Coordinates of C-alpha atoms in Angstrom, one line a residue:
X300 CA -1.0 -3.4 14.4
X301 CA -1.5 -6.6 16.4
X302 CA 1.6 -8.4 17.8
X303 CA 0.8 -11.5 15.8
X304 CA 0.7 -9.5 12.6
X305 CA 4.0 -7.8 13.3
X306 CA 5.6 -11.2 14.0
X307 CA 4.2 -12.7 10.8
X308 CA 5.3 -9.7 8.7
X309 CA 8.9 -9.8 10.1
X310 CA 9.5 -13.5 9.9
X311 CA 12.5 -14.3 7.5
X312 CA 10.7 -17.3 6.1
X313 CA 8.5 -16.3 3.0
X314 CA 4.9 -17.1 4.0
X315 CA 1.5 -16.4 2.4
X316 CA -2.1 -17.4 3.2
X317 CA -4.0 -18.7 0.2
X318 CA -7.8 -18.7 0.4
X319 CA -10.1 -21.1 -1.6
X320 CA -13.4 -19.5 -2.6
X321 CA -16.8 -21.1 -3.3
X322 CA -15.9 -21.7 -6.9
X323 CA -12.8 -23.6 -5.8
X324 CA -10.6 -20.9 -7.1
X325 CA -7.5 -19.8 -5.1
X326 CA -6.2 -16.3 -4.4
X327 CA -3.7 -14.8 -2.0
X328 CA -5.1 -13.3 1.2
X329 CA -2.0 -12.0 2.9
X330 CA 1.7 -12.4 2.5
X331 CA 4.6 -11.4 4.7
X332 CA 7.5 -9.1 3.7
X333 CA 9.9 -12.0 2.9
X334 CA 7.3 -13.5 0.5
X335 CA 6.7 -10.2 -1.2
X336 CA 10.4 -9.6 -1.7
X337 CA 10.9 -13.2 -3.0
X338 CA 8.2 -12.9 -5.7
X339 CA 8.7 -9.3 -6.5
X340 CA 5.2 -8.1 -5.6
X341 CA 4.0 -5.9 -2.8
X342 CA 1.3 -7.2 -0.4
X343 CA -1.3 -4.9 -2.0
X344 CA -0.6 -6.4 -5.4
X345 CA -0.6 -10.0 -4.1
X346 CA -3.9 -9.6 -2.3
X347 CA -6.6 -11.3 -4.4
X348 CA -4.0 -12.5 -7.0
X349 CA -4.4 -16.2 -8.1
X350 CA -1.2 -18.2 -7.4
X351 CA -1.0 -19.4 -11.1
X352 CA -0.2 -15.8 -12.0
X353 CA 3.0 -16.2 -10.1
X354 CA 4.1 -19.8 -10.5
X355 CA 4.8 -21.8 -13.7
X356 CA 3.1 -24.9 -12.2
X357 CA 0.2 -24.6 -9.8
X358 CA -2.2 -27.4 -8.9
X359 CA -3.9 -26.9 -5.5
X360 CA -5.0 -30.5 -5.1
X361 CA -1.6 -31.8 -6.0
X362 CA 0.1 -29.3 -3.7
X363 CA -2.0 -30.3 -0.7
X364 CA -1.5 -34.0 -1.4
X365 CA 2.2 -33.9 -1.9
X366 CA 2.9 -31.3 0.8
X367 CA 5.9 -30.0 -1.2
X368 CA 6.2 -29.0 -4.8
X369 CA 9.0 -27.5 -7.0
X370 CA 8.1 -24.7 -9.4
X371 CA 9.5 -21.6 -11.1
X372 CA 8.6 -18.0 -10.7
X373 CA 7.0 -16.7 -13.9
X374 CA 8.4 -13.2 -13.4
X375 CA 12.2 -12.8 -13.5
X376 CA 14.8 -10.1 -14.2
X377 CA 16.0 -9.7 -17.7
X378 CA 19.0 -11.9 -18.4
X379 CA 18.4 -14.0 -15.3
X380 CA 17.1 -17.5 -15.1
X381 CA 13.6 -17.9 -13.4
X382 CA 13.9 -18.5 -9.7
X383 CA 13.4 -22.1 -8.7
X384 CA 11.1 -22.4 -5.6
X385 CA 10.1 -25.2 -3.3
X386 CA 6.5 -24.6 -2.1
X387 CA 5.1 -26.2 1.0
X388 CA 1.3 -26.2 1.8
X389 CA -0.3 -26.7 5.2
X390 CA -4.1 -26.6 5.5
X391 CA -5.4 -24.1 8.1
X392 CA -8.1 -25.0 10.5
X393 CA -10.7 -22.9 12.4
X394 CA -10.9 -20.4 9.6
X395 CA -14.0 -18.8 8.1
X396 CA -12.9 -19.9 4.6
X397 CA -10.9 -22.8 3.3
X398 CA -7.3 -21.6 3.5
X399 CA -3.8 -22.9 3.7
X400 CA -0.4 -21.5 4.6
X401 CA 2.1 -21.4 1.7
X402 CA 5.8 -21.5 2.5
X403 CA 8.2 -20.7 -0.3
X404 CA 11.9 -21.5 -0.3
X405 CA 14.3 -20.3 -3.0
X406 CA 16.2 -23.3 -4.1
X407 CA 17.8 -21.8 -7.2
X408 CA 21.4 -21.9 -6.0
X409 CA 21.1 -25.5 -4.8
X410 CA 19.4 -26.5 -8.1
X411 CA 22.3 -25.0 -10.0
X412 CA 24.8 -27.0 -8.0
X413 CA 22.7 -30.2 -8.6
X414 CA 22.6 -29.4 -12.3
X415 CA 26.3 -29.0 -12.5
X416 CA 26.8 -32.3 -10.8
X417 CA 24.8 -34.0 -13.6
X418 CA 27.0 -32.5 -16.3
X419 CA 30.5 -32.6 -14.8
X420 CA 32.7 -33.6 -11.9
X421 CA 31.8 -31.7 -8.7
X422 CA 33.8 -32.4 -5.6
X423 CA 32.5 -29.6 -3.3
X424 CA 29.7 -27.2 -3.5
X425 CA 28.3 -24.4 -1.4
X426 CA 26.3 -21.2 -1.1
X427 CA 27.6 -17.8 0.0
X428 CA 25.3 -15.1 1.3
X429 CA 25.5 -11.5 0.1
X430 CA 28.4 -10.9 2.6
X431 CA 30.4 -13.8 1.0
X432 CA 29.9 -15.9 4.1
X433 CA 29.3 -19.7 3.7
X434 CA 25.6 -20.4 4.3
X435 CA 25.7 -24.0 3.2
X436 CA 28.4 -26.5 2.3
X437 CA 28.3 -29.8 0.5
X438 CA 31.0 -32.5 0.2
X439 CA 30.5 -35.0 -2.5
X440 CA 33.5 -37.3 -2.2
X441 CA 33.4 -39.9 0.6
X442 CA 36.7 -39.5 2.3
X443 CA 38.1 -36.3 3.9
X444 CA 41.2 -34.9 2.2
X445 CA 42.4 -33.7 5.5
X446 CA 40.7 -35.4 8.5
X447 CA 41.1 -32.4 10.9
X448 CA 40.1 -29.6 8.5
X449 CA 36.9 -28.8 6.7
X450 CA 35.1 -25.7 5.4
X451 CA 32.5 -25.0 8.2
X452 CA 29.4 -22.9 7.6
X453 CA 29.1 -19.3 8.9
X454 CA 32.7 -18.5 7.9
X455 CA 34.1 -16.3 5.1
X456 CA 35.3 -18.5 2.2
X457 CA 38.6 -16.5 2.0
X458 CA 39.5 -17.6 5.6
X459 CA 40.8 -20.8 4.1
X460 CA 43.0 -19.3 1.4
X461 CA 46.6 -18.3 1.2
X462 CA 47.1 -14.7 2.2
X463 CA 48.1 -13.7 -1.4
X464 CA 44.8 -15.2 -2.8
X465 CA 42.3 -13.4 -0.6
X466 CA 42.1 -10.1 -2.4
X467 CA 42.0 -11.8 -5.7
X468 CA 39.1 -14.0 -4.7
X469 CA 37.2 -11.0 -3.2
X470 CA 37.7 -9.1 -6.4
X471 CA 36.2 -12.0 -8.4
X472 CA 33.3 -12.3 -6.0
X473 CA 32.5 -8.6 -6.3
X474 CA 32.8 -8.8 -10.1
X475 CA 30.5 -11.8 -10.1
X476 CA 27.9 -9.8 -8.2
X477 CA 28.2 -6.6 -10.2
X478 CA 28.5 -8.0 -13.7
X479 CA 25.8 -10.7 -13.0
X480 CA 27.9 -13.3 -14.7
X481 CA 29.4 -16.7 -13.9
X482 CA 33.1 -16.8 -13.1
X483 CA 35.8 -19.4 -12.9
X484 CA 38.9 -19.1 -10.8
X485 CA 41.8 -21.2 -9.4
X486 CA 42.7 -20.3 -5.8
X487 CA 45.3 -21.7 -3.4
X488 CA 44.5 -22.6 0.2
X489 CA 46.5 -22.1 3.3
X490 CA 48.9 -24.9 4.3
X491 CA 46.7 -27.7 5.8
X492 CA 49.8 -29.7 6.6
X493 CA 53.5 -28.9 6.7
X494 CA 54.0 -30.1 3.2
X495 CA 51.0 -29.2 1.1
X496 CA 48.5 -26.6 -0.1
X497 CA 45.5 -27.2 -2.4
X498 CA 44.7 -25.6 -5.7
X499 CA 40.9 -25.3 -5.9
X500 CA 39.2 -25.0 -9.3
X501 CA 36.0 -23.0 -8.5
X502 CA 33.0 -21.8 -10.6
X503 CA 30.5 -19.2 -9.3
X504 CA 27.0 -18.3 -10.2
X505 CA 25.2 -15.3 -8.6
X506 CA 21.5 -15.2 -7.8
X507 CA 19.4 -12.1 -7.1
X508 CA 16.3 -10.8 -5.3
X509 CA 13.6 -9.6 -7.6
X510 CA 14.5 -6.0 -6.7
X511 CA 18.0 -6.6 -8.2
X512 CA 19.9 -7.0 -4.9
X513 CA 22.4 -9.8 -4.6
X514 CA 20.8 -12.8 -2.7
X515 CA 23.6 -15.4 -2.8
X516 CA 26.3 -17.0 -4.8
X517 CA 26.5 -20.7 -5.5
X518 CA 29.9 -22.2 -6.1
X519 CA 31.3 -25.6 -7.0
X520 CA 34.8 -27.0 -6.8
X521 CA 35.4 -29.1 -9.9
X522 CA 39.0 -30.1 -9.2
X523 CA 41.5 -30.3 -6.3
X524 CA 45.3 -30.5 -6.7
X525 CA 48.0 -30.8 -4.1
X526 CA 50.8 -28.3 -4.3
X527 CA 54.1 -28.1 -2.4
X528 CA 54.4 -24.7 -0.6
X529 CA 58.0 -24.4 -1.8
X530 CA 58.8 -25.2 -5.4
X531 CA 61.9 -27.1 -4.2
X532 CA 59.8 -29.4 -2.0
X533 CA 57.7 -32.4 -2.9
X534 CA 54.2 -33.0 -1.7
X535 CA 53.8 -35.6 1.0
X536 CA 52.6 -38.9 -0.6
X537 CA 49.9 -39.3 1.9
X538 CA 48.4 -35.9 0.9
X539 CA 48.6 -36.8 -2.8
X540 CA 46.9 -40.1 -2.1
X541 CA 44.0 -38.4 -0.2
X542 CA 43.5 -35.8 -3.0
X543 CA 43.5 -38.5 -5.7
X544 CA 40.9 -40.6 -3.8
X545 CA 38.7 -37.5 -3.4
X546 CA 39.0 -36.7 -7.1
X547 CA 37.9 -40.2 -7.9
X548 CA 35.1 -40.2 -5.3
X549 CA 36.7 -43.2 -3.7
X550 CA 36.6 -44.1 0.0
X551 CA 39.2 -46.3 1.7
X552 CA 36.7 -49.1 1.7
X553 CA 36.2 -48.8 -2.0
X554 CA 39.9 -48.6 -2.7
X555 CA 40.4 -51.7 -0.6
X556 CA 37.6 -53.6 -2.5
X557 CA 39.0 -52.6 -5.9
X558 CA 42.6 -53.4 -5.2
X559 CA 42.4 -56.3 -2.7
X560 CA 44.7 -54.3 -0.4
X561 CA 43.8 -54.4 3.3
X562 CA 42.1 -51.4 4.9
X563 CA 44.9 -51.4 7.5
X564 CA 47.5 -50.8 4.8
X565 CA 45.5 -48.2 3.0
X566 CA 44.9 -46.4 6.3
X567 CA 48.6 -46.4 7.1
X568 CA 49.4 -45.0 3.6
X569 CA 46.8 -42.2 4.0
X570 CA 48.1 -41.3 7.5
X571 CA 51.8 -41.3 6.4
X572 CA 52.7 -44.3 8.6
X573 CA 54.0 -46.1 5.5
X574 CA 56.0 -43.8 3.4
X575 CA 56.2 -46.0 0.3
X576 CA 54.5 -49.3 -0.3
X577 CA 55.8 -52.4 -2.1
X578 CA 55.9 -52.2 -5.9
X579 CA 52.8 -54.3 -6.5
X580 CA 50.8 -52.4 -3.9
X581 CA 51.8 -49.1 -5.4
X582 CA 50.9 -50.3 -8.9
X583 CA 47.4 -51.5 -7.9
X584 CA 46.6 -48.3 -6.0
X585 CA 47.8 -46.1 -8.9
X586 CA 45.8 -48.1 -11.4
X587 CA 42.7 -47.7 -9.3
X588 CA 43.3 -43.9 -9.1
X589 CA 44.1 -43.7 -12.9
X590 CA 47.7 -42.3 -12.4
X591 CA 51.2 -43.8 -12.5
X592 CA 52.8 -44.9 -9.2
X593 CA 55.4 -42.1 -9.6
X594 CA 52.6 -39.4 -9.3
X595 CA 51.9 -40.6 -5.7
X596 CA 55.4 -41.9 -4.7
X597 CA 58.1 -40.0 -6.7

C-alpha cells in the first residue's frame, strides 16, 4: 500500500472522494476509515454509492458553490436522532475525472446545545469525549463569574467538582452512556474563593458512532447558584453579584448602562473592594438583576 494511501486512510478527519461521471451523476470513489465509521458503511459499500443515498439533502452544484452545507445522515441507530453533519467540498484538479474532496464533520452535539439555547436559558455548554474529557467549552454570559478560574479544554469535568461530587457525576455520565438517555444533575464545585462554591444545574445528551460506541456527550449548564461552603457562613456579596450578573447575561458595562451607576463602582463591588453600597445603589442593581437587595447584601 502506498504511503499516501496509508496516510489518507488513517487521518482522523472523515474524508471521501466523490467522482462526477459523464451523465453528471455523483458517486463515492474512495473514503477513509474515519468517514466509513462516521456514516456506518465500509469502504467497499461506499465505493460507487451515490451521496444522496447517505445524506438527507444533497445538491452537488449548491455544495460546490457554498463550500459548506449542513445535512443529516439518513441511516441512524434505532431510538437515536439522525446525525447532523457539516459537509465541505473542495474541487480536485489534475484528475482524470471531475472529482472533489468531501470532508464531513459531525456537529450533532453542538447542534443540540444550540437548540437548547433557543428553548431555555443556557449559561455554559460543552462537549465531553468518550473518556469524559472536555473537548470543547462554550461560555454564553459576558462576564466571568470568577476572573481567575475557568473550565479549560482537555481536562476531566470532574476536576472542578467538590470531592464528594466526583463519584456521583461519574456514575451519571456512565449511566448516560449505557442507557442512551438524557440526564439532569445538580453538582457542587470546589471552592473557587474562600467563601463560595457553585451549584451547577447540568443536562447531558449522549451521541454515538454508527457502530453503537459512545462518541461524545454534550452538556449544558442552565443555572448557577452560589453556596457558602459552611452552612453557618454567608456567601461573599461580590460572588453573589457575579453569579447574578452571569445568570442575567449582563456585563459590567450593561449593568452600568441600565442603572446609571459608574463602571468604577460596579467594578469595586464585583471585586469586593466595596462591601456594601449605598441604599439607592443597592436598590438599582438589585432591580436590574431581578432580586431584592437583601439577596446580594444580607
